[in-house]
Short mmCIF file of C-alpha atoms in Angstrom, two decimals:
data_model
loop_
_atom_site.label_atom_id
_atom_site.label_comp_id
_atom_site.label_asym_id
_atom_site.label_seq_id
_atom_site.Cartn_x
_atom_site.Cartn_y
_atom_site.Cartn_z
CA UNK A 1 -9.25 -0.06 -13.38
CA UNK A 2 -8.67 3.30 -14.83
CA UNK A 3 -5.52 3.23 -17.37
CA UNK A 4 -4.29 6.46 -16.63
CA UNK A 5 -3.81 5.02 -12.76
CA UNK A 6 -2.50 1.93 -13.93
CA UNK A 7 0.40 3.13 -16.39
CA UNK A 8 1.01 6.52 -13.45
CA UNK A 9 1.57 3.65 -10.71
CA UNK A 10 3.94 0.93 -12.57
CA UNK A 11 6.52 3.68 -11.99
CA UNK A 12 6.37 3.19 -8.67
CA UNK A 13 6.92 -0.51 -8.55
CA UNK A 14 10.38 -0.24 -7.88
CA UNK A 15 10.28 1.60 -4.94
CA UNK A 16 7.29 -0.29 -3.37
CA UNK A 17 9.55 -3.46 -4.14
CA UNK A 18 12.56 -1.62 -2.28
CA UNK A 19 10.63 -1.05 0.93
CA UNK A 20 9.68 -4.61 1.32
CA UNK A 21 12.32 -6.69 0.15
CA UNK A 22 16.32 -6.27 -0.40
CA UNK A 23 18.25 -6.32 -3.29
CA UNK A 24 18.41 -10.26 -2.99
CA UNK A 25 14.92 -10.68 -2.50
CA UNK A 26 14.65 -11.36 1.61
CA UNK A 27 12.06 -9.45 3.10
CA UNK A 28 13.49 -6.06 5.03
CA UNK A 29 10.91 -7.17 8.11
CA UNK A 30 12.26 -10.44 9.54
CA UNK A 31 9.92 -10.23 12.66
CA UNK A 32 9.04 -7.84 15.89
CA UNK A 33 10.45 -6.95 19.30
CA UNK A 34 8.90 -6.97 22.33
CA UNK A 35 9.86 -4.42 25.07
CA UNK A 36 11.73 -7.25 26.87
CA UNK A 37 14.10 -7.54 23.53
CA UNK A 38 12.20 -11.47 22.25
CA UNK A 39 12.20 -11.44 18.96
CA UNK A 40 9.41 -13.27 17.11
CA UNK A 41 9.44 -13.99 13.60
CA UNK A 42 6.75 -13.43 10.85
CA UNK A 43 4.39 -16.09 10.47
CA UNK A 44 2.43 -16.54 7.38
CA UNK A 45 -0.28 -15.59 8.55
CA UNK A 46 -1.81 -13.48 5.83
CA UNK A 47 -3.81 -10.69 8.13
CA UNK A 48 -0.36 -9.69 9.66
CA UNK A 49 2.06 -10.18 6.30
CA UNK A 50 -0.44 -7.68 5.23
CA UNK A 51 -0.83 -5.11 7.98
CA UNK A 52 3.40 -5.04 7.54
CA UNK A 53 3.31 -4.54 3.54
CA UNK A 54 0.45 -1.48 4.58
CA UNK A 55 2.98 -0.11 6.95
CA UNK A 56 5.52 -0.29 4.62
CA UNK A 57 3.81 0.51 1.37
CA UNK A 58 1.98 3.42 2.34
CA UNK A 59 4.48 6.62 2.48
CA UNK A 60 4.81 5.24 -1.24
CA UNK A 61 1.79 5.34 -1.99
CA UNK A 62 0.83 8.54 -0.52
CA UNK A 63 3.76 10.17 -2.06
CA UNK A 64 2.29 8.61 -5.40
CA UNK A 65 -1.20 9.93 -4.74
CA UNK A 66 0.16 13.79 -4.10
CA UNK A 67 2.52 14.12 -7.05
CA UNK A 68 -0.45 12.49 -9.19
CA UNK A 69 -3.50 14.55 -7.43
CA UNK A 70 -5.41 11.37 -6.06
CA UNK A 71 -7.13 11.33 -2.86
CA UNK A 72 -6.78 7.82 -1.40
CA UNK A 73 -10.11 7.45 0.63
CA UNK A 74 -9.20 4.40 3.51
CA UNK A 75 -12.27 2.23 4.27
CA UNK A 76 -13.49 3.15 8.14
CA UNK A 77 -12.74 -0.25 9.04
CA UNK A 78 -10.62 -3.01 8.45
CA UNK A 79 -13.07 -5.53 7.56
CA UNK A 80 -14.70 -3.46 4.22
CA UNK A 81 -14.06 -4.32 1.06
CA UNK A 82 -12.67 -1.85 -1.15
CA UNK A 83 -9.90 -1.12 1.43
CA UNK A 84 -9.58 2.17 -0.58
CA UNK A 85 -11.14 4.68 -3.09
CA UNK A 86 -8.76 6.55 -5.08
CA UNK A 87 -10.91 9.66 -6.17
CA UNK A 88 -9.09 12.85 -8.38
CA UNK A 89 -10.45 16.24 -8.51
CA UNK A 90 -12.05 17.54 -11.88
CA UNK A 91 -12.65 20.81 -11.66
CA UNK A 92 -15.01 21.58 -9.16
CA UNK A 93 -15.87 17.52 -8.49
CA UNK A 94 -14.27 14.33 -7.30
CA UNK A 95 -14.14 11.58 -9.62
CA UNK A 96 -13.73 8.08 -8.67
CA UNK A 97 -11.14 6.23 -10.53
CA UNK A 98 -10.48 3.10 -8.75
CA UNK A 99 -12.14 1.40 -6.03
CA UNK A 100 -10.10 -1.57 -6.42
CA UNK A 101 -6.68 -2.63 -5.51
CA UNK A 102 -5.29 -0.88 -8.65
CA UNK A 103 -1.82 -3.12 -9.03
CA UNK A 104 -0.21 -6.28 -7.72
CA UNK A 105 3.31 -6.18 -6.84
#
């Protein structure tokens, strides 16, 4: 992973933190509602703990991408690995900087 990326993004840690969990620590999503008002709670199921922390996560990250000129590129489909590109423009061309995850939370 790029440095620059790296050490840019762990000032953003505690606002990705703050979208997913409280102060305490519980997570902020405790499960959905249907249109009849059931309530379900979140399984562990990994595929949707991680469609919630995309939801969540994103405005953060896209916030994070403008103030640091990154494009985030999103793969075309769910099932492709990298789930993202994060390309910045030099001069006249895009560079590719990450194709990886670039932190863990």
């Amino acid at each position: 992973m790029n440095d620059d990326l790296h050490n840019q993004f762990v000032g953003y840690f505690d606002q990705l933190r703050q979208r997913v969990t409280t102060a305490t620590g519980d997570w902020t999503v405790k499960g959905f509602i249907d249109v009849y008002q059931q309530i379900y709670t979140i399984s562990l199921d990994t595929k949707v703990l991680s469609k919630i922390l995309e939801l969540l996560m994103f405005p953060v990250l896209a916030e994070f991408a403008a103030v640091h000129s990154y494009k985030i590129v999103l793969a075309r489909q769910q099932n492709q690995y990298p789930i993202s590109a994060w390309l910045r423009q030099m001069g006249p061309n895009m560079l590719l900087i990450s194709s990886q995850p670039i932190a863990q939370v």
